[in-house]
CSV table of C-alpha atoms and ligand atoms in Angstrom, one decimal:
chain,number,residue,atom,x,y,z
A,1,MET,CA,106.0,76.5,107.4
A,2,LYS,CA,105.3,78.5,110.5
A,3,PHE,CA,108.2,79.2,112.8
A,4,ILE,CA,107.8,81.6,115.6
A,5,ASP,CA,110.9,83.3,116.9
A,6,GLU,CA,110.4,84.7,120.4
A,7,ALA,CA,112.2,86.6,123.1
A,8,ILE,CA,111.3,87.9,126.5
A,9,ILE,CA,113.1,91.0,127.7
A,10,GLU,CA,113.0,93.6,130.5
A,11,VAL,CA,113.1,97.3,129.8
A,12,HIS,CA,113.9,99.8,132.5
A,13,ALA,CA,113.7,103.5,131.7
A,14,GLY,CA,115.8,105.9,133.6
A,15,LYS,CA,114.7,107.8,136.7
A,16,GLY,CA,114.4,111.5,136.5
A,17,GLY,CA,117.1,113.5,138.3
A,18,ASN,CA,116.1,115.2,141.6
A,19,GLY,CA,115.4,118.9,141.8
A,20,VAL,CA,117.5,120.7,144.4
A,21,ALA,CA,117.1,123.6,146.9
A,22,ALA,CA,119.9,126.1,146.7
A,23,PHE,CA,120.3,129.8,147.2
A,24,ARG,CA,122.3,132.5,145.6
A,25,ARG,CA,125.4,133.2,147.6
A,26,GLU,CA,127.3,136.1,146.1
A,27,LYS,CA,129.5,138.8,147.6
A,28,PHE,CA,127.6,141.8,148.7
A,29,ILE,CA,124.2,140.1,148.2
A,30,PRO,CA,123.5,138.8,151.7
A,31,LYS,CA,120.3,137.1,151.0
A,32,GLY,CA,120.1,135.8,147.4
A,33,GLY,CA,117.0,134.2,146.1
A,34,PRO,CA,116.4,130.5,145.4
A,35,SER,CA,118.6,129.0,142.6
A,36,GLY,CA,118.1,125.3,142.7
A,37,GLY,CA,117.7,123.8,139.2
A,38,ASP,CA,115.5,120.9,138.0
A,39,GLY,CA,116.7,117.4,137.6
A,40,GLY,CA,117.2,116.0,134.0
A,41,ARG,CA,114.8,113.6,132.4
A,42,GLY,CA,115.5,109.9,132.6
A,43,GLY,CA,116.4,108.0,129.4
A,44,SER,CA,113.4,106.4,127.6
A,45,ILE,CA,113.5,103.1,125.7
A,46,PHE,CA,112.2,103.0,122.2
A,47,ALA,CA,111.9,100.3,119.5
A,48,VAL,CA,112.2,100.8,115.8
A,49,ALA,CA,111.4,98.3,113.1
A,50,ASP,CA,114.4,97.8,110.8
A,51,ARG,CA,114.3,95.6,107.7
A,52,ASN,CA,118.0,94.9,108.2
A,53,ILE,CA,117.3,92.8,111.3
A,54,ASN,CA,116.1,89.3,110.5
A,55,THR,CA,115.5,87.6,113.8
A,56,LEU,CA,115.1,88.1,117.5
A,57,ILE,CA,118.1,86.1,118.4
A,58,ASP,CA,120.1,89.1,119.8
A,59,TYR,CA,117.4,89.6,122.4
A,60,ARG,CA,117.9,86.1,123.7
A,61,TYR,CA,121.5,87.1,124.5
A,62,ALA,CA,120.7,90.6,125.9
A,63,ARG,CA,117.6,90.4,128.0
A,64,VAL,CA,117.8,93.4,130.2
A,65,HIS,CA,117.9,96.9,128.8
A,66,ARG,CA,118.3,99.8,131.1
A,67,ALA,CA,118.4,103.5,130.3
A,68,ARG,CA,120.4,105.9,132.5
A,69,GLY,CA,118.9,108.3,135.0
A,70,GLY,CA,118.8,112.1,134.5
A,71,GLU,CA,121.3,114.2,136.4
A,72,GLN,CA,120.4,116.1,139.5
A,73,GLY,CA,119.8,119.8,139.4
A,74,GLN,CA,122.4,122.1,140.8
A,75,GLY,CA,122.8,125.5,142.4
A,76,SER,CA,123.1,128.7,140.4
A,77,ASP,CA,120.1,127.9,138.3
A,78,ARG,CA,121.7,125.0,136.7
A,79,TYR,CA,119.5,122.2,135.4
A,80,GLY,CA,120.5,118.5,135.4
A,81,ALA,CA,121.2,117.0,132.0
A,82,GLY,CA,118.7,114.6,130.5
A,83,ALA,CA,119.9,111.0,129.9
A,84,GLU,CA,120.2,109.5,126.5
A,85,ASP,CA,117.4,107.4,125.1
A,86,ILE,CA,117.9,103.8,124.0
A,87,THR,CA,116.6,102.4,120.7
A,88,LEU,CA,116.1,98.7,120.2
A,89,ARG,CA,116.1,97.6,116.6
A,90,LEU,CA,113.6,94.9,115.9
A,91,PRO,CA,112.8,93.0,112.7
A,92,VAL,CA,109.8,94.3,110.7
A,93,GLY,CA,106.9,92.2,111.7
A,94,THR,CA,107.7,91.9,115.3
A,95,ILE,CA,104.7,92.0,117.6
A,96,VAL,CA,105.3,93.4,121.1
A,97,PHE,CA,103.3,92.0,124.1
A,98,ASP,CA,103.3,92.9,127.7
A,99,ALA,CA,104.8,89.6,129.1
A,100,ASP,CA,102.9,89.8,132.3
A,101,THR,CA,99.4,90.6,131.1
A,102,GLY,CA,99.7,89.1,127.6
A,103,GLU,CA,98.2,92.3,126.1
A,104,GLN,CA,99.4,93.1,122.6
A,105,LEU,CA,101.0,96.5,122.7
A,106,PHE,CA,102.5,97.1,119.2
A,107,ASP,CA,102.6,95.5,115.8
A,108,LEU,CA,105.7,96.8,114.1
A,109,ASP,CA,104.8,96.1,110.5
A,110,ARG,CA,106.4,99.0,108.7
A,111,HIS,CA,110.2,99.7,108.2
A,112,GLY,CA,111.1,102.7,110.3
A,113,GLU,CA,108.1,102.5,112.6
A,114,ARG,CA,109.1,103.8,116.1
A,115,VAL,CA,107.3,103.2,119.4
A,116,LEU,CA,107.9,104.0,123.0
A,117,LEU,CA,108.5,100.9,125.2
A,118,ALA,CA,109.3,102.6,128.5
A,119,LYS,CA,109.1,106.2,129.3
A,120,GLY,CA,111.9,107.9,131.3
A,121,GLY,CA,111.0,109.7,134.5
A,122,GLN,CA,110.5,113.4,134.6
A,123,GLY,CA,113.1,115.4,136.4
A,124,GLY,CA,112.2,116.9,139.8
A,125,LEU,CA,111.7,120.6,140.3
A,126,GLY,CA,114.3,122.8,141.9
A,127,ASN,CA,113.4,125.4,144.4
A,128,LEU,CA,113.5,128.3,141.9
A,129,HIS,CA,110.1,127.2,140.8
A,130,PHE,CA,108.5,127.7,144.3
A,131,LYS,CA,109.3,131.3,144.7
A,132,SER,CA,106.3,133.5,145.3
A,133,SER,CA,105.4,136.9,146.7
A,134,ILE,CA,104.8,135.4,150.1
A,135,ASN,CA,107.6,132.9,150.1
A,136,ARG,CA,110.8,134.4,148.8
A,137,ALA,CA,113.1,131.8,150.2
A,138,PRO,CA,111.4,128.4,149.4
A,139,ARG,CA,113.2,125.3,150.5
A,140,GLN,CA,110.9,123.0,148.5
A,141,CYS,CA,112.1,120.8,145.7
A,142,THR,CA,110.8,117.6,144.3
A,143,PRO,CA,112.5,114.2,143.6
A,144,GLY,CA,112.7,112.9,140.0
A,145,GLU,CA,110.0,110.5,138.9
A,146,PRO,CA,110.9,106.8,138.5
A,147,GLY,CA,111.2,105.5,134.9
A,148,GLU,CA,108.8,102.9,133.6
A,149,SER,CA,109.7,99.2,133.9
A,150,ARG,CA,108.2,96.5,131.9
A,151,ARG,CA,108.6,92.9,130.9
A,152,LEU,CA,108.0,92.5,127.2
A,153,ARG,CA,107.6,89.5,124.9
A,154,PHE,CA,108.6,89.9,121.2
A,155,GLU,CA,107.1,87.5,118.7
A,156,LEU,CA,108.0,87.2,115.0
A,157,LYS,CA,106.9,84.8,112.3
A,158,VAL,CA,109.9,84.0,110.3
A,159,LEU,CA,110.5,82.4,106.9
A,160,ALA,CA,113.8,80.7,106.0
A,161,ASP,CA,116.3,82.9,104.2
A,162,VAL,CA,118.5,79.9,103.2
A,163,GLY,CA,117.3,76.4,102.3
A,164,LEU,CA,119.4,73.2,102.5
A,165,LEU,CA,119.2,70.7,99.7
A,166,GLY,CA,120.9,67.3,99.2
A,167,MET,CA,120.8,63.6,99.2
A,168,PRO,CA,120.1,61.7,102.4
A,169,ASN,CA,123.1,61.5,104.7
A,170,ALA,CA,124.8,64.5,102.9
A,171,GLY,CA,125.1,66.1,106.4
A,172,LYS,CA,122.4,68.7,106.2
A,173,SER,CA,121.2,68.3,109.8
A,174,THR,CA,124.8,68.2,111.1
A,175,LEU,CA,125.4,71.5,109.4
A,176,VAL,CA,122.3,73.1,110.8
A,177,ALA,CA,123.2,71.8,114.3
A,178,SER,CA,126.7,73.3,114.0
A,179,CYS,CA,125.8,76.7,112.8
A,180,SER,CA,122.4,77.5,114.3
A,181,ASN,CA,120.4,77.2,117.5
A,182,ALA,CA,118.3,74.3,116.1
A,183,ARG,CA,119.1,70.7,117.2
A,184,PRO,CA,117.8,68.4,114.5
A,185,LYS,CA,118.4,64.7,114.8
A,186,VAL,CA,121.6,63.4,113.1
A,187,ALA,CA,122.2,59.8,112.3
A,188,ASP,CA,124.1,57.6,109.8
A,189,TYR,CA,121.0,56.2,108.1
A,190,PRO,CA,119.1,57.9,105.2
A,191,PHE,CA,115.9,59.9,105.9
A,192,THR,CA,116.7,60.8,109.5
A,193,THR,CA,115.1,64.1,108.9
A,194,LEU,CA,111.3,63.6,108.3
A,195,ASN,CA,110.1,67.2,108.8
A,196,PRO,CA,111.7,70.5,107.8
A,197,GLN,CA,113.1,72.5,110.7
A,198,LEU,CA,114.3,76.1,111.0
A,199,GLY,CA,117.3,77.4,112.8
A,200,VAL,CA,118.6,80.9,113.4
A,201,VAL,CA,122.3,81.5,112.5
A,202,ARG,CA,123.8,84.4,114.3
A,203,THR,CA,126.9,85.8,112.6
A,204,GLY,CA,127.4,88.9,114.7
A,205,PRO,CA,125.6,91.6,116.7
A,206,ALA,CA,122.3,92.5,114.9
A,207,LYS,CA,123.3,90.0,112.2
A,208,SER,CA,121.4,86.8,111.7
A,209,PHE,CA,119.5,84.7,109.2
A,210,VAL,CA,117.2,81.7,109.2
A,211,ILE,CA,118.2,78.4,107.7
A,212,ALA,CA,115.9,75.5,106.8
A,213,ASP,CA,116.9,71.8,107.2
A,214,ILE,CA,114.8,69.6,105.0
A,215,PRO,CA,114.6,65.9,104.3
A,216,GLY,CA,116.9,64.2,101.8
A,217,LEU,CA,115.9,64.1,98.1
A,218,ILE,CA,116.6,61.0,95.9
A,219,GLU,CA,116.1,60.2,92.3
A,220,GLY,CA,112.4,59.7,91.6
A,221,ALA,CA,111.3,61.9,94.5
A,222,ALA,CA,108.8,63.4,92.1
A,223,GLU,CA,107.1,60.0,91.8
A,224,GLY,CA,107.1,59.6,95.5
A,225,ALA,CA,110.4,57.8,96.0
A,226,GLY,CA,111.9,58.3,99.4
A,227,LEU,CA,110.0,60.9,101.2
A,228,GLY,CA,108.7,62.4,98.0
A,229,HIS,CA,109.4,66.1,97.1
A,230,GLN,CA,106.5,68.0,98.6
A,231,PHE,CA,108.7,69.4,101.3
A,232,LEU,CA,110.5,71.4,98.6
A,233,ARG,CA,107.8,74.0,99.0
A,234,HIS,CA,109.5,75.0,102.3
A,235,ILE,CA,112.5,76.3,100.4
A,236,GLN,CA,110.5,77.9,97.5
A,237,ARG,CA,110.5,81.3,99.3
A,238,THR,CA,114.1,81.2,100.4
A,239,ARG,CA,116.6,83.6,98.8
A,240,LEU,CA,119.5,81.2,98.6
A,241,LEU,CA,119.9,77.4,98.4
A,242,LEU,CA,122.8,75.5,99.8
A,243,HIS,CA,123.3,72.3,97.8
A,244,LEU,CA,125.1,69.8,100.1
A,245,LEU,CA,127.2,67.1,98.6
A,246,ASP,CA,128.8,64.3,100.5
A,247,PHE,CA,132.2,64.8,99.0
A,248,ALA,CA,133.8,61.8,100.6
A,249,PRO,CA,131.4,59.0,100.0
A,250,MET,CA,132.5,55.9,101.8
A,251,ASP,CA,132.4,53.2,99.2
A,252,GLY,CA,135.4,51.2,100.5
A,253,ASP,CA,136.8,49.8,97.3
A,254,SER,CA,135.6,52.3,94.7
A,255,ASP,CA,138.3,53.9,92.6
A,256,GLU,CA,138.6,57.6,92.1
A,257,THR,CA,136.9,57.6,88.7
A,258,THR,CA,133.9,55.8,90.0
A,259,ILE,CA,133.6,58.3,92.9
A,260,VAL,CA,133.9,61.2,90.6
A,261,SER,CA,131.2,60.0,88.3
A,262,LYS,CA,129.0,59.2,91.4
A,263,LEU,CA,129.5,62.8,92.6
A,264,VAL,CA,128.6,64.3,89.2
A,265,ARG,CA,125.4,62.1,89.1
A,266,ASP,CA,124.4,63.1,92.7
A,267,VAL,CA,124.5,66.8,91.8
A,268,ARG,CA,122.6,66.3,88.6
A,269,THR,CA,119.9,64.1,90.3
A,270,ILE,CA,119.1,66.9,92.7
A,271,SER,CA,119.0,69.5,89.9
A,272,GLU,CA,116.6,67.3,88.0
A,273,GLU,CA,114.3,66.8,91.0
A,274,LEU,CA,114.3,70.5,91.5
A,275,VAL,CA,113.1,71.2,88.0
A,276,ARG,CA,110.4,68.5,88.3
A,277,PHE,CA,109.0,70.2,91.4
A,278,ASP,CA,109.3,73.7,90.2
A,279,PRO,CA,111.5,75.0,87.4
A,280,GLU,CA,111.7,78.4,89.2
A,281,LEU,CA,113.7,76.7,91.9
A,282,LEU,CA,116.5,76.0,89.5
A,283,LYS,CA,116.9,79.7,88.8
A,284,LYS,CA,117.3,80.4,92.5
A,285,PRO,CA,120.9,81.2,93.5
A,286,ARG,CA,122.4,77.9,94.6
A,287,TRP,CA,125.8,77.3,96.2
A,288,LEU,CA,127.5,74.0,96.0
A,289,ILE,CA,128.8,72.8,99.3
A,290,LEU,CA,131.4,70.1,99.3
A,291,ASN,CA,130.8,68.5,102.7
A,292,LYS,CA,132.8,66.1,104.8
A,293,VAL,CA,136.2,67.3,103.6
A,294,ASP,CA,137.6,66.4,107.0
A,295,LEU,CA,137.7,62.8,105.6
A,296,LEU,CA,140.0,63.8,102.8
A,297,PRO,CA,143.6,64.8,102.8
A,298,ASP,CA,144.1,68.5,102.1
A,299,SER,CA,145.0,68.3,98.4
A,300,GLN,CA,142.6,65.5,97.5
A,301,TRP,CA,139.5,67.6,97.5
A,302,THR,CA,140.9,70.1,95.0
A,303,THR,CA,142.0,67.3,92.6
A,304,ARG,CA,138.7,65.6,93.1
A,305,TRP,CA,136.8,68.8,92.5
A,306,LYS,CA,138.7,69.5,89.3
A,307,ALA,CA,137.7,66.1,88.0
A,308,VAL,CA,134.1,66.5,89.0
A,309,ASN,CA,133.8,69.9,87.5
A,310,LYS,CA,135.2,68.8,84.2
A,311,SER,CA,131.8,67.2,83.6
A,312,LEU,CA,129.6,69.3,85.9
A,313,ARG,CA,130.8,72.7,84.7
A,314,TRP,CA,129.4,74.4,87.8
A,315,LYS,CA,129.1,78.2,87.4
A,316,GLY,CA,128.2,79.3,90.9
A,317,GLU,CA,129.9,79.4,94.2
A,318,VAL,CA,131.6,76.3,95.5
A,319,ARG,CA,132.7,75.7,99.1
A,320,PRO,CA,134.6,72.9,100.8
A,321,ILE,CA,133.5,72.5,104.4
A,322,SER,CA,133.0,70.0,107.2
A,323,GLY,CA,129.8,70.4,109.1
A,324,LEU,CA,131.2,68.0,111.7
A,325,THR,CA,134.6,69.6,112.5
A,326,GLN,CA,133.3,73.0,111.4
A,327,GLN,CA,136.1,73.6,109.0
A,328,GLY,CA,135.3,76.4,106.7
A,329,LEU,CA,131.9,76.9,108.4
A,330,SER,CA,132.2,80.3,109.9
A,331,GLU,CA,133.6,81.8,106.7
A,332,LEU,CA,130.7,80.3,104.8
A,333,MET,CA,128.1,81.7,107.3
A,334,HIS,CA,129.7,85.2,107.1
A,335,ASP,CA,129.7,85.1,103.3
A,336,ILE,CA,126.0,84.0,103.3
A,337,GLN,CA,125.2,86.9,105.6
A,338,THR,CA,127.1,89.4,103.4
A,339,TRP,CA,125.3,88.0,100.4
A,340,LEU,CA,121.9,88.3,102.0
A,341,ASP,CA,122.7,91.8,103.3
A,342,ALA,CA,123.8,93.0,99.9
A,343,GLN,CA,120.3,92.2,98.6
A,344,GLN,CA,118.7,94.4,101.2
A,345,GLU,CA,119.2,98.1,101.3
A,346,GLY,CA,118.0,101.2,103.0
A,347,GLN,CA,119.3,101.6,106.5
A,348,ILE,CA,117.2,103.6,108.9
A,349,GLU,CA,118.7,107.1,109.1
A,350,ASP,CA,117.2,108.3,112.3
A,351,ALA,CA,117.7,105.2,114.4
A,352,GLN,CA,120.3,105.6,117.1
A,353,PRO,CA,122.7,102.8,117.5
A,354,ASP,CA,121.7,100.3,120.1
A,355,VAL,CA,123.9,101.0,123.1
A,356,ARG,CA,124.6,97.4,123.7
A,357,PHE,CA,126.4,97.2,120.4
A,358,ALA,CA,127.8,100.7,120.3
A,359,HIS,CA,131.4,99.5,120.5
A,360,HIS,CA,131.1,97.4,117.4
A,361,ALA,CA,132.4,99.1,114.3
A,362,ASP,CA,129.5,97.7,112.1
A,363,GLN,CA,127.0,99.5,114.3
A,364,SER,CA,128.4,103.0,114.0
A,365,PRO,CA,125.9,105.4,112.6
B,1,GTP,N1,133.1,63.0,108.7
B,1,GTP,C1,132.0,63.7,108.6
B,1,GTP,N2,130.8,63.1,108.8
B,1,GTP,C2,129.7,63.9,108.7
B,1,GTP,C3,129.7,65.3,108.4
B,1,GTP,N3,128.5,65.8,108.3
B,1,GTP,C4,127.7,64.7,108.6
B,1,GTP,N4,128.4,63.6,108.9
B,1,GTP,C5,127.8,62.3,109.2
B,1,GTP,O1,126.9,61.9,108.2
B,1,GTP,C6,125.8,61.2,108.7
B,1,GTP,C7,124.5,61.8,108.2
B,1,GTP,O2,124.4,63.2,108.8
B,1,GTP,P1,123.0,63.9,108.8
B,1,GTP,O3,123.4,65.3,109.3
B,1,GTP,O4,122.0,63.2,109.6
B,1,GTP,O5,122.7,64.0,107.3
B,1,GTP,P2,121.3,64.5,106.6
B,1,GTP,O6,121.7,65.1,105.3
B,1,GTP,O7,120.6,65.4,107.6
B,1,GTP,O8,120.5,63.2,106.4
B,1,GTP,P3,118.9,63.0,106.2
B,1,GTP,O9,118.2,63.8,107.3
B,1,GTP,O10,118.7,61.5,106.3
B,1,GTP,O11,118.6,63.5,104.8
B,1,GTP,C8,126.0,61.2,110.2
B,1,GTP,O12,126.6,60.0,110.6
B,1,GTP,C9,126.9,62.4,110.5
B,1,GTP,O13,127.7,62.2,111.6
B,1,GTP,C10,131.0,65.8,108.1
B,1,GTP,O14,131.2,67.0,107.8
B,1,GTP,N5,132.1,65.0,108.3
B,2,MG,MG1,118.8,65.3,108.3
């Protein structure tokens, strides 16, 4: 499934500092020579491809990136200091376009690849550069050059990191709408979702992942029941599956034993359909998400889960949440992020921290 993540930003490199005209003024030296220093270089803006960044979502929040100007030169031969450069960390695979002309500028397809997005202005020259045998007291100096400014468009083809799985009405779309920027349709009838949809979940600065909402699966999907099972291919390449279970099915007069056996059956049905589509899918890490716990009193879900798990013997992670009231949701998303991050390794050593995030502890070099 093609999903294009996109962001348009502005980059403004810093202006060079001005050079100055000054003369040596010392005791007993009545006419000192020129001593005006050069201005410092303006900060440039670079981009570096970093495999630890998954999406472009941060660049939809922070659209304008400005580097500082260089310092002015000063008297007594002192040069102005250069300004610090800024490095924007982008996901590997990002293509950079000039947003105004549409021209493709860079294709960052390698971890660690570093490119110049906007060059800082050169500092101006101080008058000490203009001294010559015929002009020993030059008053010339030049201003700093302006930094480059550009509007850029980033484009990234993304695949889902996390895939949702479950029966119709389990609350998959509600969950995706609560935790990501996607707005899938939600309704209280089965098969509301007809096509998979991807959303970006942002868990912190420079931290995000992509989640895929897919249609509900039912028993016999392999034979074409419901919407069939072909859409399972969209979660074949994900790294983690979230298996959503409606843990508070509303069967008015059912007793607890009936509900418990229905829940056990629901989980098994999905596992069986997974195997029938592709046995490899069953080996993929899968977390069981007990959804809609807002409908149950606090202690009931634990008791119910104990009963369900007597038969189910679930070995992996289990989380009670409510996609609707968002109970347990942000913890779950952070745990998923941590889990995904743990699978990736190799930070870029030479990348400077992005100044926008420099105050965040997790961005310290
Ligand atoms: N109380 C409660 N209701 C929920 C929760 N999550 C979803 N619902 C309701 O359950 C119904 C189905 O939700 P959807 O998000 O459309 O479910 P789905 O799994 O995407 O369904 P399909 O797309 O048909 O497979 C809707 O009426 C939701 O409002 C929840 O956490 N608590
Ligand atoms: Mg849905």
